[in-house]
Amino acid sequence: MFTLTGFTDEALTTFPSQARMASEAGLTHVELRRVGVRPTPILKASPRTVDDAERALAQHGLKVSCIATGIGKAPVDAPLGPQVEAVKRAASLAHRFGTPWVRTFSWHTATPNADRPRVLRQLTTLATTAEAEGVRLVHENEKGVYGDTPTRCLELATECGIRLIFDPANFVQCGVRPAEEAWPLLGEHVAYVHAKDARADTRRVVPVGEGDGQWPALVAELKKTDWSGFVSLEPHLGLGGRGGPITPRRWVRALNALRRTLATAT
């Protein structure tokens, strides 16, 4: 069963207004990435800001699907200690907001083959820390990190003990056909899907179903295998599809495009 959620911080700056928009759009869950009146990464939010976010969620009847951190979105040789502490902070927030999931990345590297041992060692450390704290890491296949190809994502899942976020648009931007080349390899390890699409020729992000992300085929496979998990709207439609902010109306249109694709694909 699919449960819809989303990154509301792409449409509005203040978290209370994001929560209202999500609730009015019919969502039951949201991602926690940036919160507060002045958008602040969740791991850097003050206790008061976190309290305010909790009240906004309760006011609008929303739950949290994932603590969407930027852990691992750094150079591969960045000090690991602060990232371990970040996992512990994220775990505390995950328990508070009732989700088992903490998003992570696998470090920026221009030499993935050479950096493979370091990446596997570091991500295993983070995954072990997360497990000890009672949460699970989910890795996003963002372009430019070690795990931006299907084979390397599989390696992270099997070697490091993590689960995967499957982002079709990110795979398109790396020259991968998501449903044909990535899902058959990774499906059993996928706990989470990010909902955006992209054009292979321009690498620009477009609404779900309008690009080369093979969304109808992917949804058909999800239904065929009775996959269950969160499908999270991450529009990235601003700045001509390069990832800037968008209006609330455009965010809701993107959500409705996702709903149509999920409903009609067979």
PDB file of C-alpha atoms in Angstrom:
ATOM      1  CA  MET A   1       0.000   0.000   0.000  1.00  0.00           C
ATOM      2  CA  PHE A   2       1.291   3.455  -0.884  1.00  0.00           C
ATOM      3  CA  THR A   3       1.253   6.186   1.745  1.00  0.00           C
ATOM      4  CA  LEU A   4       1.748   9.649   0.301  1.00  0.00           C
ATOM      5  CA  THR A   5       4.018  12.167   1.974  1.00  0.00           C
ATOM      6  CA  GLY A   6       6.069  15.090   0.734  1.00  0.00           C
ATOM      7  CA  PHE A   7       8.684  17.809   1.059  1.00  0.00           C
ATOM      8  CA  THR A   8       6.472  20.782   1.820  1.00  0.00           C
ATOM      9  CA  ASP A   9       9.415  23.141   2.316  1.00  0.00           C
ATOM     10  CA  GLU A  10       9.711  23.522  -1.462  1.00  0.00           C
ATOM     11  CA  ALA A  11       6.454  25.501  -1.553  1.00  0.00           C
ATOM     12  CA  LEU A  12       6.302  27.582   1.628  1.00  0.00           C
ATOM     13  CA  THR A  13       8.875  28.924   4.046  1.00  0.00           C
ATOM     14  CA  THR A  14       7.166  28.703   7.438  1.00  0.00           C
ATOM     15  CA  PHE A  15       6.448  25.239   8.771  1.00  0.00           C
ATOM     16  CA  PRO A  16       2.950  26.000  10.125  1.00  0.00           C
ATOM     17  CA  SER A  17       1.890  27.117   6.645  1.00  0.00           C
ATOM     18  CA  GLN A  18       3.474  23.987   5.166  1.00  0.00           C
ATOM     19  CA  ALA A  19       1.509  21.801   7.566  1.00  0.00           C
ATOM     20  CA  ARG A  20      -1.721  23.568   6.667  1.00  0.00           C
ATOM     21  CA  MET A  21      -1.055  23.136   2.933  1.00  0.00           C
ATOM     22  CA  ALA A  22      -0.308  19.425   3.347  1.00  0.00           C
ATOM     23  CA  SER A  23      -3.407  18.825   5.408  1.00  0.00           C
ATOM     24  CA  GLU A  24      -5.644  20.699   3.000  1.00  0.00           C
ATOM     25  CA  ALA A  25      -4.134  18.672   0.139  1.00  0.00           C
ATOM     26  CA  GLY A  26      -5.172  15.460   1.879  1.00  0.00           C
ATOM     27  CA  LEU A  27      -1.800  14.229   3.112  1.00  0.00           C
ATOM     28  CA  THR A  28      -1.444  12.358   6.382  1.00  0.00           C
ATOM     29  CA  HIS A  29       2.369  12.592   6.566  1.00  0.00           C
ATOM     30  CA  VAL A  30       5.166  15.040   5.729  1.00  0.00           C
ATOM     31  CA  GLU A  31       8.947  14.973   5.584  1.00  0.00           C
ATOM     32  CA  LEU A  32      10.934  16.908   8.170  1.00  0.00           C
ATOM     33  CA  ARG A  33      13.780  18.582   6.282  1.00  0.00           C
ATOM     34  CA  ARG A  34      13.575  22.296   7.121  1.00  0.00           C
ATOM     35  CA  VAL A  35      11.368  23.712   9.875  1.00  0.00           C
ATOM     36  CA  GLY A  36      10.680  26.977  11.629  1.00  0.00           C
ATOM     37  CA  VAL A  37       9.537  30.454  10.689  1.00  0.00           C
ATOM     38  CA  ARG A  38      12.907  30.925   9.038  1.00  0.00           C
ATOM     39  CA  PRO A  39      13.618  27.574   7.354  1.00  0.00           C
ATOM     40  CA  THR A  40      16.263  25.712   9.341  1.00  0.00           C
ATOM     41  CA  PRO A  41      17.636  22.216   8.623  1.00  0.00           C
ATOM     42  CA  ILE A  42      15.953  19.863  11.048  1.00  0.00           C
ATOM     43  CA  LEU A  43      19.195  18.794  12.722  1.00  0.00           C
ATOM     44  CA  LYS A  44      20.084  22.437  13.435  1.00  0.00           C
ATOM     45  CA  ALA A  45      16.664  23.472  14.686  1.00  0.00           C
ATOM     46  CA  SER A  46      16.438  24.848  18.207  1.00  0.00           C
ATOM     47  CA  PRO A  47      14.341  23.065  20.852  1.00  0.00           C
ATOM     48  CA  ARG A  48      11.729  25.804  20.566  1.00  0.00           C
ATOM     49  CA  THR A  49      11.570  25.408  16.776  1.00  0.00           C
ATOM     50  CA  VAL A  50      11.121  21.650  17.124  1.00  0.00           C
ATOM     51  CA  ASP A  51       8.373  22.213  19.699  1.00  0.00           C
ATOM     52  CA  ASP A  52       6.629  24.594  17.294  1.00  0.00           C
ATOM     53  CA  ALA A  53       6.847  22.033  14.497  1.00  0.00           C
ATOM     54  CA  GLU A  54       5.350  19.384  16.735  1.00  0.00           C
ATOM     55  CA  ARG A  55       2.434  21.683  17.584  1.00  0.00           C
ATOM     56  CA  ALA A  56       1.840  22.518  13.909  1.00  0.00           C
ATOM     57  CA  LEU A  57       1.755  18.841  13.017  1.00  0.00           C
ATOM     58  CA  ALA A  58      -0.704  18.073  15.808  1.00  0.00           C
ATOM     59  CA  GLN A  59      -2.907  21.033  14.859  1.00  0.00           C
ATOM     60  CA  HIS A  60      -3.280  19.703  11.333  1.00  0.00           C
ATOM     61  CA  GLY A  61      -3.432  15.995  12.149  1.00  0.00           C
ATOM     62  CA  LEU A  62      -0.145  15.131  10.442  1.00  0.00           C
ATOM     63  CA  LYS A  63       2.531  12.554  11.147  1.00  0.00           C
ATOM     64  CA  VAL A  64       6.188  12.452  10.079  1.00  0.00           C
ATOM     65  CA  SER A  65       7.357   9.935   7.497  1.00  0.00           C
ATOM     66  CA  CYS A  66      11.119  10.545   7.671  1.00  0.00           C
ATOM     67  CA  ILE A  67      13.755  12.743   9.261  1.00  0.00           C
ATOM     68  CA  ALA A  68      15.158  14.049   5.972  1.00  0.00           C
ATOM     69  CA  THR A  69      18.705  14.931   6.931  1.00  0.00           C
ATOM     70  CA  GLY A  70      21.636  15.845   4.741  1.00  0.00           C
ATOM     71  CA  ILE A  71      23.964  13.399   6.494  1.00  0.00           C
ATOM     72  CA  GLY A  72      26.509  12.117   3.982  1.00  0.00           C
ATOM     73  CA  LYS A  73      25.874  14.996   1.602  1.00  0.00           C
ATOM     74  CA  ALA A  74      29.458  16.131   1.993  1.00  0.00           C
ATOM     75  CA  PRO A  75      32.909  15.407   0.592  1.00  0.00           C
ATOM     76  CA  VAL A  76      33.920  11.812   1.165  1.00  0.00           C
ATOM     77  CA  ASP A  77      36.877  12.910   3.291  1.00  0.00           C
ATOM     78  CA  ALA A  78      34.806  15.098   5.629  1.00  0.00           C
ATOM     79  CA  PRO A  79      35.320  14.233   9.317  1.00  0.00           C
ATOM     80  CA  LEU A  80      33.085  11.324  10.272  1.00  0.00           C
ATOM     81  CA  GLY A  81      32.664  12.137  13.977  1.00  0.00           C
ATOM     82  CA  PRO A  82      30.182  15.002  13.487  1.00  0.00           C
ATOM     83  CA  GLN A  83      28.174  12.819  11.119  1.00  0.00           C
ATOM     84  CA  VAL A  84      27.943  10.059  13.722  1.00  0.00           C
ATOM     85  CA  GLU A  85      26.649  12.622  16.204  1.00  0.00           C
ATOM     86  CA  ALA A  86      24.193  13.841  13.580  1.00  0.00           C
ATOM     87  CA  VAL A  87      22.791  10.316  13.269  1.00  0.00           C
ATOM     88  CA  LYS A  88      22.254  10.244  17.035  1.00  0.00           C
ATOM     89  CA  ARG A  89      20.473  13.608  16.901  1.00  0.00           C
ATOM     90  CA  ALA A  90      18.345  12.425  13.989  1.00  0.00           C
ATOM     91  CA  ALA A  91      17.458   9.251  15.874  1.00  0.00           C
ATOM     92  CA  SER A  92      16.267  11.283  18.850  1.00  0.00           C
ATOM     93  CA  LEU A  93      14.032  13.317  16.558  1.00  0.00           C
ATOM     94  CA  ALA A  94      12.792  10.196  14.795  1.00  0.00           C
ATOM     95  CA  HIS A  95      11.673   8.722  18.107  1.00  0.00           C
ATOM     96  CA  ARG A  96      10.003  11.962  19.093  1.00  0.00           C
ATOM     97  CA  PHE A  97       8.069  12.174  15.829  1.00  0.00           C
ATOM     98  CA  GLY A  98       7.290   8.477  15.537  1.00  0.00           C
ATOM     99  CA  THR A  99       9.200   7.435  12.431  1.00  0.00           C
ATOM    100  CA  PRO A 100      11.862   4.732  12.008  1.00  0.00           C
ATOM    101  CA  TRP A 101      13.467   6.402   8.958  1.00  0.00           C
ATOM    102  CA  VAL A 102      16.454   8.742   8.724  1.00  0.00           C
ATOM    103  CA  ARG A 103      17.598   9.850   5.274  1.00  0.00           C
ATOM    104  CA  THR A 104      21.266   9.745   4.393  1.00  0.00           C
ATOM    105  CA  PHE A 105      23.589  10.062   1.406  1.00  0.00           C
ATOM    106  CA  SER A 106      26.888   8.394   0.503  1.00  0.00           C
ATOM    107  CA  TRP A 107      29.259  11.344   0.099  1.00  0.00           C
ATOM    108  CA  HIS A 108      30.354  13.314  -2.921  1.00  0.00           C
ATOM    109  CA  THR A 109      33.199  11.701  -4.802  1.00  0.00           C
ATOM    110  CA  ALA A 110      34.737  12.125  -8.241  1.00  0.00           C
ATOM    111  CA  THR A 111      36.624   8.840  -7.846  1.00  0.00           C
ATOM    112  CA  PRO A 112      34.053   6.275  -6.653  1.00  0.00           C
ATOM    113  CA  ASN A 113      36.197   3.222  -7.338  1.00  0.00           C
ATOM    114  CA  ALA A 114      39.108   4.567  -5.332  1.00  0.00           C
ATOM    115  CA  ASP A 115      36.818   5.778  -2.532  1.00  0.00           C
ATOM    116  CA  ARG A 116      34.780   2.567  -2.328  1.00  0.00           C
ATOM    117  CA  PRO A 117      36.453   1.140   0.820  1.00  0.00           C
ATOM    118  CA  ARG A 118      36.106   4.424   2.677  1.00  0.00           C
ATOM    119  CA  VAL A 119      32.458   4.873   1.711  1.00  0.00           C
ATOM    120  CA  LEU A 120      31.511   1.344   2.743  1.00  0.00           C
ATOM    121  CA  ARG A 121      33.361   1.670   6.024  1.00  0.00           C
ATOM    122  CA  GLN A 122      31.841   5.055   6.853  1.00  0.00           C
ATOM    123  CA  LEU A 123      28.282   4.154   5.918  1.00  0.00           C
ATOM    124  CA  THR A 124      28.520   0.930   7.905  1.00  0.00           C
ATOM    125  CA  THR A 125      29.549   3.013  10.911  1.00  0.00           C
ATOM    126  CA  LEU A 126      26.566   5.305  10.466  1.00  0.00           C
ATOM    127  CA  ALA A 127      24.200   2.366   9.937  1.00  0.00           C
ATOM    128  CA  THR A 128      25.497   0.611  13.060  1.00  0.00           C
ATOM    129  CA  THR A 129      25.038   3.825  15.038  1.00  0.00           C
ATOM    130  CA  ALA A 130      21.482   4.191  13.729  1.00  0.00           C
ATOM    131  CA  GLU A 131      20.642   0.596  14.623  1.00  0.00           C
ATOM    132  CA  ALA A 132      21.987   1.073  18.135  1.00  0.00           C
ATOM    133  CA  GLU A 133      19.748   4.143  18.425  1.00  0.00           C
ATOM    134  CA  GLY A 134      16.705   2.186  17.231  1.00  0.00           C
ATOM    135  CA  VAL A 135      16.234   3.675  13.745  1.00  0.00           C
ATOM    136  CA  ARG A 136      17.087   2.766  10.137  1.00  0.00           C
ATOM    137  CA  LEU A 137      18.994   4.699   7.514  1.00  0.00           C
ATOM    138  CA  VAL A 138      17.499   5.105   4.051  1.00  0.00           C
ATOM    139  CA  HIS A 139      19.926   6.135   1.329  1.00  0.00           C
ATOM    140  CA  GLU A 140      18.998   8.491  -1.499  1.00  0.00           C
ATOM    141  CA  ASN A 141      20.549   7.901  -4.927  1.00  0.00           C
ATOM    142  CA  GLU A 142      21.457  11.534  -5.543  1.00  0.00           C
ATOM    143  CA  LYS A 143      23.611  12.387  -8.548  1.00  0.00           C
ATOM    144  CA  GLY A 144      27.251  12.880  -7.590  1.00  0.00           C
ATOM    145  CA  VAL A 145      27.323  10.762  -4.452  1.00  0.00           C
ATOM    146  CA  TYR A 146      28.906   7.320  -4.394  1.00  0.00           C
ATOM    147  CA  GLY A 147      25.538   5.574  -4.560  1.00  0.00           C
ATOM    148  CA  ASP A 148      24.172   7.206  -7.706  1.00  0.00           C
ATOM    149  CA  THR A 149      24.131   4.059  -9.875  1.00  0.00           C
ATOM    150  CA  PRO A 150      22.068   0.886  -9.384  1.00  0.00           C
ATOM    151  CA  THR A 151      25.096  -1.358  -8.857  1.00  0.00           C
ATOM    152  CA  ARG A 152      26.610   0.890  -6.211  1.00  0.00           C
ATOM    153  CA  CYS A 153      23.237   1.327  -4.479  1.00  0.00           C
ATOM    154  CA  LEU A 154      22.934  -2.456  -4.318  1.00  0.00           C
ATOM    155  CA  GLU A 155      26.399  -2.631  -2.829  1.00  0.00           C
ATOM    156  CA  LEU A 156      25.460  -0.117  -0.110  1.00  0.00           C
ATOM    157  CA  ALA A 157      22.321  -2.050   0.758  1.00  0.00           C
ATOM    158  CA  THR A 158      24.006  -5.430   0.974  1.00  0.00           C
ATOM    159  CA  GLU A 159      27.335  -4.375   2.482  1.00  0.00           C
ATOM    160  CA  CYS A 160      26.270  -1.639   4.914  1.00  0.00           C
ATOM    161  CA  GLY A 161      22.914  -2.849   6.214  1.00  0.00           C
ATOM    162  CA  ILE A 162      20.805   0.081   5.048  1.00  0.00           C
ATOM    163  CA  ARG A 163      17.573   0.418   3.084  1.00  0.00           C
ATOM    164  CA  LEU A 164      17.160   2.440  -0.082  1.00  0.00           C
ATOM    165  CA  ILE A 165      15.218   5.439  -1.315  1.00  0.00           C
ATOM    166  CA  PHE A 166      14.376   4.956  -4.985  1.00  0.00           C
ATOM    167  CA  ASP A 167      14.393   8.275  -6.842  1.00  0.00           C
ATOM    168  CA  PRO A 168      13.593   7.822 -10.550  1.00  0.00           C
ATOM    169  CA  ALA A 169      14.497  11.408 -11.518  1.00  0.00           C
ATOM    170  CA  ASN A 170      17.921  11.103  -9.930  1.00  0.00           C
ATOM    171  CA  PHE A 171      18.553   7.906 -11.875  1.00  0.00           C
ATOM    172  CA  VAL A 172      17.484   9.600 -15.117  1.00  0.00           C
ATOM    173  CA  GLN A 173      19.983  12.384 -14.432  1.00  0.00           C
ATOM    174  CA  CYS A 174      22.675   9.695 -14.187  1.00  0.00           C
ATOM    175  CA  GLY A 175      21.722   8.100 -17.501  1.00  0.00           C
ATOM    176  CA  VAL A 176      19.822   5.168 -15.959  1.00  0.00           C
ATOM    177  CA  ARG A 177      16.406   3.874 -17.060  1.00  0.00           C
ATOM    178  CA  PRO A 178      14.749   3.466 -13.641  1.00  0.00           C
ATOM    179  CA  ALA A 179      12.133   0.783 -14.225  1.00  0.00           C
ATOM    180  CA  GLU A 180      14.217  -1.285 -16.641  1.00  0.00           C
ATOM    181  CA  GLU A 181      17.713  -1.009 -15.197  1.00  0.00           C
ATOM    182  CA  ALA A 182      17.407   0.003 -11.529  1.00  0.00           C
ATOM    183  CA  TRP A 183      14.240  -1.486 -10.063  1.00  0.00           C
ATOM    184  CA  PRO A 184      14.960  -5.148 -11.006  1.00  0.00           C
ATOM    185  CA  LEU A 185      18.277  -4.874  -9.177  1.00  0.00           C
ATOM    186  CA  LEU A 186      17.140  -2.858  -6.178  1.00  0.00           C
ATOM    187  CA  GLY A 187      13.437  -3.504  -5.614  1.00  0.00           C
ATOM    188  CA  GLU A 188      13.778  -5.859  -2.657  1.00  0.00           C
ATOM    189  CA  HIS A 189      15.931  -3.285  -0.845  1.00  0.00           C
ATOM    190  CA  VAL A 190      13.673  -0.261  -1.437  1.00  0.00           C
ATOM    191  CA  ALA A 191      11.789   1.074   1.583  1.00  0.00           C
ATOM    192  CA  TYR A 192      10.909   4.505   0.228  1.00  0.00           C
ATOM    193  CA  VAL A 193      10.209   6.180  -3.119  1.00  0.00           C
ATOM    194  CA  HIS A 194      10.846   9.832  -3.976  1.00  0.00           C
ATOM    195  CA  ALA A 195       8.326  11.152  -6.464  1.00  0.00           C
ATOM    196  CA  LYS A 196       9.786  13.330  -9.153  1.00  0.00           C
ATOM    197  CA  ASP A 197      10.548  12.877 -12.844  1.00  0.00           C
ATOM    198  CA  ALA A 198      13.203  14.188 -15.235  1.00  0.00           C
ATOM    199  CA  ARG A 199      13.969  14.510 -18.938  1.00  0.00           C
ATOM    200  CA  ALA A 200      16.901  12.451 -20.150  1.00  0.00           C
ATOM    201  CA  ASP A 201      17.908  15.002 -22.788  1.00  0.00           C
ATOM    202  CA  THR A 202      17.995  18.090 -20.549  1.00  0.00           C
ATOM    203  CA  ARG A 203      18.308  16.479 -17.079  1.00  0.00           C
ATOM    204  CA  ARG A 204      15.630  18.956 -15.941  1.00  0.00           C
ATOM    205  CA  VAL A 205      13.026  17.849 -13.397  1.00  0.00           C
ATOM    206  CA  VAL A 206       9.379  17.699 -14.519  1.00  0.00           C
ATOM    207  CA  PRO A 207       6.122  16.542 -12.889  1.00  0.00           C
ATOM    208  CA  VAL A 208       5.687  12.811 -12.387  1.00  0.00           C
ATOM    209  CA  GLY A 209       4.683  11.136 -15.630  1.00  0.00           C
ATOM    210  CA  GLU A 210       6.036  13.861 -17.921  1.00  0.00           C
ATOM    211  CA  GLY A 211       9.659  12.730 -18.150  1.00  0.00           C
ATOM    212  CA  ASP A 212      11.766   9.639 -18.729  1.00  0.00           C
ATOM    213  CA  GLY A 213      11.448   8.214 -15.243  1.00  0.00           C
ATOM    214  CA  GLN A 214       9.267   5.362 -16.503  1.00  0.00           C
ATOM    215  CA  TRP A 215       6.707   6.060 -13.809  1.00  0.00           C
ATOM    216  CA  PRO A 216       3.818   4.010 -15.263  1.00  0.00           C
ATOM    217  CA  ALA A 217       6.057   0.942 -15.541  1.00  0.00           C
ATOM    218  CA  LEU A 218       7.472   1.538 -12.064  1.00  0.00           C
ATOM    219  CA  VAL A 219       4.035   1.899 -10.460  1.00  0.00           C
ATOM    220  CA  ALA A 220       2.836  -1.207 -12.262  1.00  0.00           C
ATOM    221  CA  GLU A 221       5.768  -3.116 -10.765  1.00  0.00           C
ATOM    222  CA  LEU A 222       5.073  -1.707  -7.295  1.00  0.00           C
ATOM    223  CA  LYS A 223       1.487  -2.920  -7.547  1.00  0.00           C
ATOM    224  CA  LYS A 224       2.470  -6.290  -8.981  1.00  0.00           C
ATOM    225  CA  THR A 225       4.811  -6.999  -6.085  1.00  0.00           C
ATOM    226  CA  ASP A 226       2.478  -5.532  -3.426  1.00  0.00           C
ATOM    227  CA  TRP A 227       5.177  -3.082  -2.431  1.00  0.00           C
ATOM    228  CA  SER A 228       4.260  -1.097   0.667  1.00  0.00           C
ATOM    229  CA  GLY A 229       5.845   2.149   1.831  1.00  0.00           C
ATOM    230  CA  PHE A 230       6.018   5.907   1.534  1.00  0.00           C
ATOM    231  CA  VAL A 231       5.873   7.669  -1.809  1.00  0.00           C
ATOM    232  CA  SER A 232       7.179  11.169  -1.181  1.00  0.00           C
ATOM    233  CA  LEU A 233       6.541  14.150  -3.425  1.00  0.00           C
ATOM    234  CA  GLU A 234       9.774  16.097  -3.957  1.00  0.00           C
ATOM    235  CA  PRO A 235       8.824  18.386  -6.869  1.00  0.00           C
ATOM    236  CA  HIS A 236      12.146  20.185  -7.571  1.00  0.00           C
ATOM    237  CA  LEU A 237      10.297  22.124 -10.279  1.00  0.00           C
ATOM    238  CA  GLY A 238      11.538  25.634  -9.515  1.00  0.00           C
ATOM    239  CA  LEU A 239      14.209  27.427 -11.531  1.00  0.00           C
ATOM    240  CA  GLY A 240      13.110  25.668 -14.681  1.00  0.00           C
ATOM    241  CA  GLY A 241      13.409  22.201 -13.179  1.00  0.00           C
ATOM    242  CA  ARG A 242      16.725  22.794 -11.449  1.00  0.00           C
ATOM    243  CA  GLY A 243      15.312  22.485  -7.944  1.00  0.00           C
ATOM    244  CA  GLY A 244      14.187  25.911  -6.754  1.00  0.00           C
ATOM    245  CA  PRO A 245      11.064  26.773  -4.749  1.00  0.00           C
ATOM    246  CA  ILE A 246       7.595  26.708  -6.272  1.00  0.00           C
ATOM    247  CA  THR A 247       4.195  28.136  -5.388  1.00  0.00           C
ATOM    248  CA  PRO A 248       1.772  26.186  -3.189  1.00  0.00           C
ATOM    249  CA  ARG A 249      -0.625  25.916  -6.134  1.00  0.00           C
ATOM    250  CA  ARG A 250       2.074  24.346  -8.297  1.00  0.00           C
ATOM    251  CA  TRP A 251       3.046  22.005  -5.453  1.00  0.00           C
ATOM    252  CA  VAL A 252      -0.538  20.761  -5.179  1.00  0.00           C
ATOM    253  CA  ARG A 253      -0.711  20.320  -8.969  1.00  0.00           C
ATOM    254  CA  ALA A 254       2.427  18.172  -8.765  1.00  0.00           C
ATOM    255  CA  LEU A 255       0.822  16.130  -5.992  1.00  0.00           C
ATOM    256  CA  ASN A 256      -2.282  15.593  -8.101  1.00  0.00           C
ATOM    257  CA  ALA A 257      -0.140  14.482 -11.051  1.00  0.00           C
ATOM    258  CA  LEU A 258       1.450  11.910  -8.764  1.00  0.00           C
ATOM    259  CA  ARG A 259      -1.949  10.721  -7.576  1.00  0.00           C
ATOM    260  CA  ARG A 260      -3.159  10.278 -11.165  1.00  0.00           C
ATOM    261  CA  THR A 261      -0.094   8.256 -12.058  1.00  0.00           C
ATOM    262  CA  LEU A 262      -0.466   6.021  -9.017  1.00  0.00           C
ATOM    263  CA  ALA A 263      -4.147   5.481  -9.758  1.00  0.00           C
ATOM    264  CA  THR A 264      -3.978   4.820 -13.493  1.00  0.00           C
ATOM    265  CA  ALA A 265      -0.803   2.766 -13.930  1.00  0.00           C
ATOM    266  CA  THR A 266      -1.507  -0.954 -14.235  1.00  0.00           C
TER     267      THR A 266
END
